[in-house]
XYZ file of C-alpha atoms in Angstrom:
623
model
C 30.851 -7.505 4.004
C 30.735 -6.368 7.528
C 30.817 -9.343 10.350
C 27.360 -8.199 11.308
C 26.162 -9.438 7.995
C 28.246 -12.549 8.068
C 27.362 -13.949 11.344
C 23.393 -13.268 10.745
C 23.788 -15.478 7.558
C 25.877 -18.452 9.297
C 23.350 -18.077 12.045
C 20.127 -18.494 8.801
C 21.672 -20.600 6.667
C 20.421 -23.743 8.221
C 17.148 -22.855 7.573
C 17.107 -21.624 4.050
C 16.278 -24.863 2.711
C 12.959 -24.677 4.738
C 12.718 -21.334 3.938
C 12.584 -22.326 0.015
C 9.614 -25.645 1.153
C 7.390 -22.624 2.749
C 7.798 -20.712 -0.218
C 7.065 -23.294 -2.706
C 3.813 -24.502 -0.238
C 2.862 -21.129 0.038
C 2.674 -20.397 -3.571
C 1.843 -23.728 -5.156
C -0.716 -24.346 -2.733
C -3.834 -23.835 -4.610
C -2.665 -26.291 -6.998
C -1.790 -28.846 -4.937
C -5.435 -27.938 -2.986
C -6.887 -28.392 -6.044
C -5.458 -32.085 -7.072
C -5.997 -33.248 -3.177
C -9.251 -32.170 -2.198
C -11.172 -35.133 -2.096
C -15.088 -33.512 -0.012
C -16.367 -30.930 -1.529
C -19.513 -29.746 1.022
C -20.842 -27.249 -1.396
C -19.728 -25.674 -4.695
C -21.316 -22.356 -5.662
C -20.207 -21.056 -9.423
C -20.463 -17.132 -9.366
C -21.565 -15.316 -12.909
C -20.333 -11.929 -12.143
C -20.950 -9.068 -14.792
C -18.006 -7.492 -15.093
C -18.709 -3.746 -15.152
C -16.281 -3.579 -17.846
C -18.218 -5.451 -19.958
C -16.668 -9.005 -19.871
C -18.590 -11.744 -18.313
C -16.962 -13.766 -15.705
C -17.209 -17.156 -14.746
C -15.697 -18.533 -11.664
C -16.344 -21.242 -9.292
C -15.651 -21.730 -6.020
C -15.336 -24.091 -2.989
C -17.134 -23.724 0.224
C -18.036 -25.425 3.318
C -21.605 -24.924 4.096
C -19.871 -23.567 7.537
C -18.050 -21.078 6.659
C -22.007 -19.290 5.580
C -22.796 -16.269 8.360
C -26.128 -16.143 9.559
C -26.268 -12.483 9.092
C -27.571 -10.955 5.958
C -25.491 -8.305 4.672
C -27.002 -6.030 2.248
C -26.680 -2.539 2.766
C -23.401 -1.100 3.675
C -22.069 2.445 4.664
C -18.632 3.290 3.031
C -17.166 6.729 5.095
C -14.880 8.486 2.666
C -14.865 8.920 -0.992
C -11.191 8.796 -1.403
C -9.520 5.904 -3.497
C -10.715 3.396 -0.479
C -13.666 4.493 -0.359
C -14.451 4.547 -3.737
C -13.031 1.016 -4.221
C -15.094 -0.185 -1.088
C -18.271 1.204 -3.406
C -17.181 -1.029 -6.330
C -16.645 -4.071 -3.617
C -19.528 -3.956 -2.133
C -21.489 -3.783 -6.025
C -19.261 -6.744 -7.218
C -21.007 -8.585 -4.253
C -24.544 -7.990 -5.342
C -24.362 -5.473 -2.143
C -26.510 -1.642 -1.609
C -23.436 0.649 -0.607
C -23.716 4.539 0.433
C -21.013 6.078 0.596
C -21.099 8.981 2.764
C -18.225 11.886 2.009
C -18.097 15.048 3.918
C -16.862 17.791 0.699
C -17.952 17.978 -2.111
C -16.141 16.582 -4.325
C -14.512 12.668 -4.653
C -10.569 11.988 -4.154
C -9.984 12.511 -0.523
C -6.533 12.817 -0.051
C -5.974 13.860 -3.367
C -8.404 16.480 -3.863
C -6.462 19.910 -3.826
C -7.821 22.607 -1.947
C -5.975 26.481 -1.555
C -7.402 26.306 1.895
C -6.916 23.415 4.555
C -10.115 22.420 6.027
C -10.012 20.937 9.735
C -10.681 17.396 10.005
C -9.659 16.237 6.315
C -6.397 15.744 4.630
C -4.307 18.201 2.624
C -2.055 18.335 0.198
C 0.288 20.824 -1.228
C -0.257 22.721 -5.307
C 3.257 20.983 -6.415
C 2.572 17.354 -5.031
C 3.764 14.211 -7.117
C 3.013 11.062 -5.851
C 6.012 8.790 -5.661
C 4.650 5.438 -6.725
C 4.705 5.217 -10.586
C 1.394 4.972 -12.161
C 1.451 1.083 -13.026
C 2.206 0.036 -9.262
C -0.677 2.118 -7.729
C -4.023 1.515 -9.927
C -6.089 -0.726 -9.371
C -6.539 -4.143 -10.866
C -9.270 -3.541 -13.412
C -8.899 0.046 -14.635
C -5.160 0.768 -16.102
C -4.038 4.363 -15.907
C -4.092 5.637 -19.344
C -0.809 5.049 -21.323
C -0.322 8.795 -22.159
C -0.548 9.276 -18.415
C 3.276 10.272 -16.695
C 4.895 7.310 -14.856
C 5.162 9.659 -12.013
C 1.680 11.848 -11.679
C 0.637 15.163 -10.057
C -1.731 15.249 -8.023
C -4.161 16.989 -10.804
C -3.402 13.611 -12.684
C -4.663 11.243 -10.127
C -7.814 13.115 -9.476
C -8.891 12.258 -13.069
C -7.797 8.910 -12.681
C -9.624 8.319 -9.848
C -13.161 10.261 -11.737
C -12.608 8.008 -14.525
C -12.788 5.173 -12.021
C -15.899 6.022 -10.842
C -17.340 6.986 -13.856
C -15.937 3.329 -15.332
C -17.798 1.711 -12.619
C -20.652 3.924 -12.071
C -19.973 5.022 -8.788
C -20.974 8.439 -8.102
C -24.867 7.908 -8.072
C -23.985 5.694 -4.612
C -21.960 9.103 -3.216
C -24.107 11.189 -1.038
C -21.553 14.629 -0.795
C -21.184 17.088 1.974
C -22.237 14.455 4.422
C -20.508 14.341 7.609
C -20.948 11.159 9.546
C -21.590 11.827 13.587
C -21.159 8.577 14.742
C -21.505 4.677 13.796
C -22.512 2.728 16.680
C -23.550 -0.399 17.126
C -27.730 -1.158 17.354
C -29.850 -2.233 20.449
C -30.025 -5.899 18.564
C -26.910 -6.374 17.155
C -25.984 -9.912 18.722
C -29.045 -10.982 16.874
C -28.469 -8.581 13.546
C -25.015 -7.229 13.423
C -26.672 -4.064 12.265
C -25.144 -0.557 13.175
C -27.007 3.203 13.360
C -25.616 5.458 11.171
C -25.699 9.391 12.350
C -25.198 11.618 9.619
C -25.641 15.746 8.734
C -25.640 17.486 6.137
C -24.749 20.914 4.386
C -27.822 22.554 6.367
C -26.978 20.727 9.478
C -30.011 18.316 9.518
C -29.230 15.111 11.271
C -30.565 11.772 9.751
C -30.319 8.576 11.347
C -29.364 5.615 9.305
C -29.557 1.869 9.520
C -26.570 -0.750 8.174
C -25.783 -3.977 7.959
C -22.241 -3.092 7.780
C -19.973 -0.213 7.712
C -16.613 -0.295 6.138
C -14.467 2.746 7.563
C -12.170 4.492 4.654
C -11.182 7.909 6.346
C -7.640 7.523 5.605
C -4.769 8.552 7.987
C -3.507 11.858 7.038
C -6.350 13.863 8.759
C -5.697 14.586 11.980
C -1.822 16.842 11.756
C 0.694 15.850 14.559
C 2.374 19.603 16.154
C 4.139 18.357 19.246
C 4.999 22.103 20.240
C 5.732 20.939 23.943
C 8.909 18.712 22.671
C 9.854 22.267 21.750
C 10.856 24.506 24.578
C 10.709 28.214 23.538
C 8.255 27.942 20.428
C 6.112 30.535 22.402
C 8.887 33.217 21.890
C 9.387 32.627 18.231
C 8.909 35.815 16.399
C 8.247 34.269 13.443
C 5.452 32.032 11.861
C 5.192 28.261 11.891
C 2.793 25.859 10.699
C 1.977 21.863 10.146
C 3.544 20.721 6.358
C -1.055 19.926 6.209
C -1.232 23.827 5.972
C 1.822 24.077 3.209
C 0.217 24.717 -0.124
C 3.250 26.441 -1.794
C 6.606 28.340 -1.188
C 5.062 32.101 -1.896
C 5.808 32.723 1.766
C 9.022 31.384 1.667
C 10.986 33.772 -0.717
C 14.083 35.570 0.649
C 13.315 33.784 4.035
C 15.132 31.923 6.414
C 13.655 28.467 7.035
C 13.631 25.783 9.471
C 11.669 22.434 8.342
C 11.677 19.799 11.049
C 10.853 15.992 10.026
C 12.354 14.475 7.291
C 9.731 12.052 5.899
C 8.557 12.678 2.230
C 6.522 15.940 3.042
C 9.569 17.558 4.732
C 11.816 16.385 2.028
C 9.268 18.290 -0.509
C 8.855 21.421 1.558
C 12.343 21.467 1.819
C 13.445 20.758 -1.892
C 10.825 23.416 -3.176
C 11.475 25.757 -0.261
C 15.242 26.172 -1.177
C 14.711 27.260 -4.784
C 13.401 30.277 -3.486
C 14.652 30.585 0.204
C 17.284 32.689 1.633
C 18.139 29.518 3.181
C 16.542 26.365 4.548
C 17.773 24.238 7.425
C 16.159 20.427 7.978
C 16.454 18.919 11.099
C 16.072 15.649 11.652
C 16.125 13.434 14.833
C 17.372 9.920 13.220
C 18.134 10.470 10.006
C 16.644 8.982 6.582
C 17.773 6.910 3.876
C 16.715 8.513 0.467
C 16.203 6.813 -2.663
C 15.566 7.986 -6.237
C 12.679 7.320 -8.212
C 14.088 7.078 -11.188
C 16.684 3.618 -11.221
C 18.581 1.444 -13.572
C 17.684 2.252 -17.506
C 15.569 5.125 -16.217
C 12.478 2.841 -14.798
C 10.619 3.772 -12.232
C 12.018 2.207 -8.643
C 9.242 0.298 -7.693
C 8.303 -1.451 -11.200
C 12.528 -2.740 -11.184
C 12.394 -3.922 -7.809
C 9.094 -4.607 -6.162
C 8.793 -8.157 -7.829
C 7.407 -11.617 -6.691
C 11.255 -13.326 -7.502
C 12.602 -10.312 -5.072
C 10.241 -11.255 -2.441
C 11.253 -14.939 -2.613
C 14.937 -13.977 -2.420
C 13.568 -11.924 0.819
C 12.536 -15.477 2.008
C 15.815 -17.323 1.453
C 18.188 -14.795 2.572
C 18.948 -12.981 5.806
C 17.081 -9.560 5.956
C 20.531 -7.846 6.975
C 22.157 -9.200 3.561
C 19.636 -7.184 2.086
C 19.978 -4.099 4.427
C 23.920 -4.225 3.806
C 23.324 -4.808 -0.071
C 20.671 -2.051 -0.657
C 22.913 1.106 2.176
C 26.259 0.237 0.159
C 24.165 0.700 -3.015
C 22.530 4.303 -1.644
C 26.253 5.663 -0.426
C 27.829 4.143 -3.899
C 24.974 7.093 -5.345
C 25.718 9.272 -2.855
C 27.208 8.848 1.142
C 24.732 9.380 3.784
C 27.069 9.964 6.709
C 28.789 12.510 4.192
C 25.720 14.228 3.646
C 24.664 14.103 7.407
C 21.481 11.721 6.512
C 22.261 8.507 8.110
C 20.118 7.538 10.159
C 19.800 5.179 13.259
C 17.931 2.448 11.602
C 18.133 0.022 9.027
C 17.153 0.300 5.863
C 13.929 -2.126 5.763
C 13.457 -0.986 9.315
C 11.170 2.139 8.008
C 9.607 3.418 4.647
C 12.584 5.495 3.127
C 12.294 8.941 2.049
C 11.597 8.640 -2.044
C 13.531 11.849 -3.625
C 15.372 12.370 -6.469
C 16.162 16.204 -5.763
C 17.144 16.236 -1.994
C 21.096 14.927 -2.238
C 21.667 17.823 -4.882
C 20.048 20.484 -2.768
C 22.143 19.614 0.351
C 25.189 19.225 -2.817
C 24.383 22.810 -4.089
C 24.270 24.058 0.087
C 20.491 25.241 -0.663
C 19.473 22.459 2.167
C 21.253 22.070 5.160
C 20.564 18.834 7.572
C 20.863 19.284 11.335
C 20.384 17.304 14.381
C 17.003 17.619 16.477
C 15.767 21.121 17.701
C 16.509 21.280 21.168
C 14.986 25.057 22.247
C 14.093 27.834 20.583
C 14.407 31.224 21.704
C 12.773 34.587 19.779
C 14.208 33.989 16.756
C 17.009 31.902 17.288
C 16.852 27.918 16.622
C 19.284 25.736 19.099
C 20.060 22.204 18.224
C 20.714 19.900 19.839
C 24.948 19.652 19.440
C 24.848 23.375 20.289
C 24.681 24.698 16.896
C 22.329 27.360 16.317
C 20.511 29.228 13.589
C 19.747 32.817 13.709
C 17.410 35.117 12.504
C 14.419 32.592 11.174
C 11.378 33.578 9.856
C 9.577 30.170 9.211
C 9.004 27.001 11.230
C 7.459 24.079 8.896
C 6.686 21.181 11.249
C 6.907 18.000 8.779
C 6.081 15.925 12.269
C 3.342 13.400 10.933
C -0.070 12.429 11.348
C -2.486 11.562 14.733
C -5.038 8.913 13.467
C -8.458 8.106 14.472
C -11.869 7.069 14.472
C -13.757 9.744 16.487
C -17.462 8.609 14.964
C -16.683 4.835 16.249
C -16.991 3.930 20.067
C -13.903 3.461 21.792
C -15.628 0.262 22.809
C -14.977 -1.097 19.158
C -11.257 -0.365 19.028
C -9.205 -2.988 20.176
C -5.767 -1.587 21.084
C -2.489 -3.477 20.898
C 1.129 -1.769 21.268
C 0.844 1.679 19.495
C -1.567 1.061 17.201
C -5.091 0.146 16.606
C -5.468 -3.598 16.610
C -7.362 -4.861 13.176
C -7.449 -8.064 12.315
C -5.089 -8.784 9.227
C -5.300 -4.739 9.725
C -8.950 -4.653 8.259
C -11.438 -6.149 11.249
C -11.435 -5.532 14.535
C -11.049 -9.089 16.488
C -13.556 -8.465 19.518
C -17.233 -7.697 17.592
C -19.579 -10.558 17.988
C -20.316 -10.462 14.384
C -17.871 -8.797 11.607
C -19.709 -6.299 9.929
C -17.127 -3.460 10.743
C -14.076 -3.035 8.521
C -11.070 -1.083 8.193
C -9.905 0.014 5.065
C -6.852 1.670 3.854
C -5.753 2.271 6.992
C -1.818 0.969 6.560
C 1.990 1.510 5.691
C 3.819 -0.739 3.365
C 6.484 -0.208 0.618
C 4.337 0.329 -1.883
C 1.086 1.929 -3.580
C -1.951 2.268 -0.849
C -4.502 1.741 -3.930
C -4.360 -1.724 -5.026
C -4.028 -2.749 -0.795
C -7.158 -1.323 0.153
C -9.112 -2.832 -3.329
C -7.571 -6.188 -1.653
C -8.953 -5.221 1.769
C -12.312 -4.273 0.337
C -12.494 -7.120 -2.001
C -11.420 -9.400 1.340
C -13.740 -7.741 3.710
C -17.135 -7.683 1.176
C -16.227 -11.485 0.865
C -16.671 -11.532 5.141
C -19.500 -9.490 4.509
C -21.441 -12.251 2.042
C -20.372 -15.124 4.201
C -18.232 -16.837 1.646
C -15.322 -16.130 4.280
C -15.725 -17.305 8.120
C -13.362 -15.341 10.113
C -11.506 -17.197 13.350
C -12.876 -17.051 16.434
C -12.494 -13.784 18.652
C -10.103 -15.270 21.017
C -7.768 -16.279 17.697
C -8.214 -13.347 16.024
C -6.687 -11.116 19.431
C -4.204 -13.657 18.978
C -3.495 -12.766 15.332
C -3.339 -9.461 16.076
C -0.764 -9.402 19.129
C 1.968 -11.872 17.169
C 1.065 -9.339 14.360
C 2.095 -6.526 16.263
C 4.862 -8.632 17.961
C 6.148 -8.904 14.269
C 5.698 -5.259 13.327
C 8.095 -4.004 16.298
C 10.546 -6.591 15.862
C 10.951 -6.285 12.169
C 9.979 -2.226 11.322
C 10.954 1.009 13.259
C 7.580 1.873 14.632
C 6.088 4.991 17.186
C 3.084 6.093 18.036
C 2.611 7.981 14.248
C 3.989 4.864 11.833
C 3.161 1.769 13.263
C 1.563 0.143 10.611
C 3.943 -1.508 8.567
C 3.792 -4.315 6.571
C 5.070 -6.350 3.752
C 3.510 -5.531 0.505
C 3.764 -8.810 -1.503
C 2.965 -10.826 1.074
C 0.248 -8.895 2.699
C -1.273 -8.981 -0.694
C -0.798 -12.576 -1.444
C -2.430 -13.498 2.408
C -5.448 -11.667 1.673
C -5.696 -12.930 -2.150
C -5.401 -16.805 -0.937
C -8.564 -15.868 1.363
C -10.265 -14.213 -1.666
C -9.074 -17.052 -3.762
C -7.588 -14.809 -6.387
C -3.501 -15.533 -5.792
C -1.925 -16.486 -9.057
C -1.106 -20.623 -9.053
C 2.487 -20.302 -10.349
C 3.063 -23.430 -10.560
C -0.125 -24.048 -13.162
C 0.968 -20.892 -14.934
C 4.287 -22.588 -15.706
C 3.015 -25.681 -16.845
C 0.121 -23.787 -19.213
C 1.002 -19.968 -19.675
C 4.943 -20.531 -19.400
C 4.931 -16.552 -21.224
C 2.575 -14.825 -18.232
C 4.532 -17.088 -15.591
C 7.484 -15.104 -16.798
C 6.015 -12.109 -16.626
C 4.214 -12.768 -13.060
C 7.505 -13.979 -11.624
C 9.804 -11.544 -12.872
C 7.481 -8.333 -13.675
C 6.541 -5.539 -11.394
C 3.912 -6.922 -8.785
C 1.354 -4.877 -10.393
C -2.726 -5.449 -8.862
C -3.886 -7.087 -12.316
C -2.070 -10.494 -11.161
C -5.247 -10.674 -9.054
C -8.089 -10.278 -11.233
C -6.460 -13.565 -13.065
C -8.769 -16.077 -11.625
C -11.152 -16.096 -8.951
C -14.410 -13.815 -7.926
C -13.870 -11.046 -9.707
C -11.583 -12.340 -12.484
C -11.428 -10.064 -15.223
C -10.726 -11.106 -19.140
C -7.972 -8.082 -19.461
C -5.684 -9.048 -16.599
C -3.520 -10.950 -19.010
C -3.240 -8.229 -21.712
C -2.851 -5.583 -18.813
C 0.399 -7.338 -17.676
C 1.755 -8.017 -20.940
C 0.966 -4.458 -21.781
C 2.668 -2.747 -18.542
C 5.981 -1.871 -19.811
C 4.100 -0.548 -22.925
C 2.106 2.171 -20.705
C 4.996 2.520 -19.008
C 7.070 3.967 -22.086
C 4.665 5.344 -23.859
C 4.668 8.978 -22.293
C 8.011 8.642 -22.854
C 8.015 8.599 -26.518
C 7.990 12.066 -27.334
C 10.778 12.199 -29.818
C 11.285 8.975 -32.333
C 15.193 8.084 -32.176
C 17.008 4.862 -33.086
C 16.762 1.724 -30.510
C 19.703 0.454 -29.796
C 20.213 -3.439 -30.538
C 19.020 -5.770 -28.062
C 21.742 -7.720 -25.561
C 20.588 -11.143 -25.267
C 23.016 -12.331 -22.755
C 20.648 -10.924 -20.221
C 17.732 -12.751 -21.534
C 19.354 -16.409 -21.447
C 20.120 -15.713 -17.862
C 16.892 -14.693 -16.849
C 15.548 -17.546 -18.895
C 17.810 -19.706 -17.095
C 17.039 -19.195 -13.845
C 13.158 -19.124 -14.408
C 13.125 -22.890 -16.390
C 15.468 -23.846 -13.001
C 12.798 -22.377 -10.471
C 9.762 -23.711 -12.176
C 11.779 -27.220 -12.470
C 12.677 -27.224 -8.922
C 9.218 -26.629 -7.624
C 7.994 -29.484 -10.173
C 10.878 -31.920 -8.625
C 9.562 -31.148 -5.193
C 6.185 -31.631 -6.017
C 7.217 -35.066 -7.889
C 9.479 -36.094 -4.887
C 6.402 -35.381 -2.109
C 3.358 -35.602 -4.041
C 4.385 -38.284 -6.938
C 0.836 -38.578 -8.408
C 0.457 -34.394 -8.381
C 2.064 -34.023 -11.592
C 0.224 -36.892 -13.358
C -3.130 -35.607 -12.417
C -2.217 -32.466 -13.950
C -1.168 -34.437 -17.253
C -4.697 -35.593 -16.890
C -6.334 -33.130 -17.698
C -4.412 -32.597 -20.620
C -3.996 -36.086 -21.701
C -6.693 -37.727 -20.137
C -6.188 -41.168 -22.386
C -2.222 -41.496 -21.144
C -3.180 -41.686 -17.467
């Protein structure tokens, strides 16, 4: 272990006993909530129709303050992609009158293939696979078929995402080919919070709309990035180049020389596919990437081994640059980034890694070759910048990111803060006099985008009805500088990725407000089997629908039932299982009983009469 590593853990382990009393407050909290609350100002029990047929019962706890005087009833959604149609389902769940306005003519956003790139909406490219597997990135009440791939094209998703809206009866609240002109706030709006929504149509007729809230889903990836001026020369290039937004396929690629610049996942796609049919491709890269696989120990997918809640409490305990060292000796054990000219200048939790299972054997096989940063370009010749150069290319691909943006929203609305847009708990912005504006799906994390934004429009239809009281404005800006103060100490971030956050607990601090975070501590004591399973499993979005608004009567089977869907497309030839190792098991089993006793001796040692009033209810007559 390097003495980098060594002196950040002397320097932490003082405070990794207080590190493991936040994380048992944080996550035993609702229980403990629940035995100590002695006023209750007003309970309210919610019988929600599930759309999936089950009937929900769940009641809640709120102080007559936290009630807005404003009356939200109609909303605008802007974007039928997965946010948008989530948002829809929200704002229903609520008892709320959503439109969702969506400027094609079809559903999917994002993930709607087109041959041709139209301006101002995202693209995607004929071969794309999304790189989150299929369990980690539905959402919490509508599994992904169990025939489904782990790993789906795009083709895949889009009927997902129909079936989601066909589920939940959706598409009767999407008005299509709709462009919205602008969202700004009304004459009255101290008094009403309402906002006028300009929209036009197919014909080009304008229609003027009133809201009492908009939620804003027009994802990120709109709005292509060509910095050609950080590229002296590209005027001479005799060649073609493009944005990776205009890539569809490699047809124009074949017996071609090929420069791709970036190296996030696009470039690393464009690059991988390019070279199967490429005279040659070059990728350069200004910092370098670490790349994982998809596919890890046993053949599971990465993120259902590893993104788990007992990983994320580890990520508490332990020095962040154990982990960094831990996870880059694992990657060069697979296969050595300095060796294959990827390292890059940062970290590995510093930045969102580049997820490819293909890339290290095309730069193996000499069908990729990784270069430093284009410094000029002349005709065409491509210099970099350690005075290398490339002759004779036909094709530029610029893999250089996304702009973002809200052109239909005043710039009065915004609130900026570093490099990015400043949202509070990256869904509302902090300085509106009332919060019927939201944000939604606008953010980075390590992990799927789907079940974030359902959290973000399940959080911000809760704002919406009143049953949540945001802070003040003045706390809120607060919120959102030490949030941003966070972001750049803890992530690489620019002017294109500065978004990051942590996926577990960005989805556990918006579940607490929702009132829908799994109480581990009451799962151990009565469901010791989905404790395990919540603990140690995947953190899949059906641990949410387990209690709460919105609970839903599957969650439970969904999560013991993950691993089935996950296997099942998999079974495509019957052979003979090999016996089961149980030495694994008793250790897992081991540690869980000592985790769940630990947090029930901590809870005995500073709350003696916690565990008793559990027993209670119970064993009423032994108390």
């Amino acid at each position: 272990m390097s003495l980098e590593v060594a002196a950040s853990g002397a320097e932490q382990l003082g405070n990794n006993w207080g590190k493991l009393i936040d994380c048992v407050l944080f996550w035993f909290a609702p229980f403990l909530q629940e035995i100590y609350s002695e006023k209750r100002q007003s309970v309210c029990t919610l019988f929600i129709a599930h759309p999936t047929g089950f009937t929900t019962t769940s009641s809640h706890c709120f102080p007559i303050s936290c009630y807005s005087s404003i009356m939200v009833h109609r909303v605008a959604v802007i974007g039928a992609g997965p946010s948008g149609l989530t948002s829809v389902k929200a704002c229903l769940d609520e008892g709320m009158v959503p439109t969702c306005f969506e400027s094609s003519n079809d559903m999917g956003g994002l993930w709607k293939f087109k041959e041709v790139s139209e301006p101002n909406r995202a693209s995607i490219y004929r071969s794309l696979t999304i790189n989150i597997s299929k369990e980690m990135m539905c959402f919490s009440d509508l599994p992904i078929p169990a025939d489904y791939p782990n790993y789906m094209h795009h083709s895949k998703i889009l009927k997902y995402f129909r079936m989601y809206a066909d589920h939940f009866k959706l598409l009767k609240h999407i008005r299509f080919q709709t462009v919205v002109k602008s969202v700004r706030q009304r004459p009255d709006f101290s008094r009403t919070g309402q906002w006028e929504v300009v929209t036009e149509d197919k014909d080009g007729h304008e229609e003027s709309h009133v809201f009492d809230a908009v939620i804003c889903c027009s994802g990120h990836y709109t709005y292509p990035n060509l910095p050609l001026k950080d590229f002296p020369g590209i005027e001479t290039f005799e060649g073609k180049y493009f944005h990776s937004w205009d890539y569809k396929g490699p047809e124009d690629m074949y017996g071609k020389r090929v420069v791709v610049i970036g190296i996030g996942n696009s470039g690393g796609d464009i690059a991988v596919e390019g070279s199967r049919v490429a005279e040659q491709v070059y990728m350069s890269t200004r910092r370098g990437a670490w790349v994982v696989r998809q596919v890890v120990d046993n053949g599971l997918p990465l993120d259902m081994k590893y993104n788990t809640r007992i990983v994320h409490i580890l990520f508490q305990l332990l020095p962040i640059n154990f982990f960094n060292w831990m996870v880059e000796k694992r990657l060069n054990t697979m296969y050595d980034h300095t060796m294959y000219a990827l390292k890059p200048t940062h970290r590995f939790f510093s930045q969102i890694p580049v997820i490819n299972d293909d890339l290290p054997f095309r730069i193996l096989s000499g069908a990729v070759i990784v270069k430093p940063n284009v410094k000029e370009i002349r005709g065409s010749t491509v210099v970099f910048d350690d005075g290398s150069m490339v002759e004779k290319v036909d094709t530029i691909v610029f893999a250089t990111g996304y702009n973002y943006g809200f052109p239909y929203l005043p710039s009065s609305v915004m609130h900026k803060s570093g490099q990015r847009v400043g949202l509070y708990k990256h869904v509302f912005p902090p300085n509106l006099e009332h919060p019927t504006l939201a944000i939604v799906g606008f953010i980075h994390a390590f992990g799927a985008i789907m079940p974030q934004a359902e959290m973000q429009a399940r959080w911000a239809t809760r704002v919406f009805k009143g049953y949540k009281k945001l802070p003040s404005n003045q706390a809120m800006i607060k919120a959102v500088e030490k949030d941003t103060r966070d972001i750049e100490k803890n992530y690489f971030v620019s002017k294109l990725t500065p978004l990051e956050v942590d996926f577990v607990s960005y989805m556990d601090d918006l579940a607490g407000d929702i009132g829908v975070r799994p109480n581990l501590l009451w799962l151990f004591f009565t469901d010791f089997p989905l404790f395990k399973r919540v603990l140690w499993g995947p953190m899949t979005a059906y641990q949410y629908r387990l209690t709460g608004p919105g609970k839903w009567e599957g969650s439970r089977r969904a999560i013991f039932t993950q691993f089935d869907r996950m296997y099942q497309p998999l079974k495509t030839r019957q052979v003979v299982e090999q016996e089961t190792s149980y030495a694994g098991l008793l250790i897992k089993l081991s540690l869980t009983i000592m985790a769940g006793g630990a947090a029930a001796y901590y809870v005995h040692v500073h709350h003696p009469t916690a565990i008793s009033t559990l027993m209670s209810k119970f064993h009423p007559q032994t108390v």
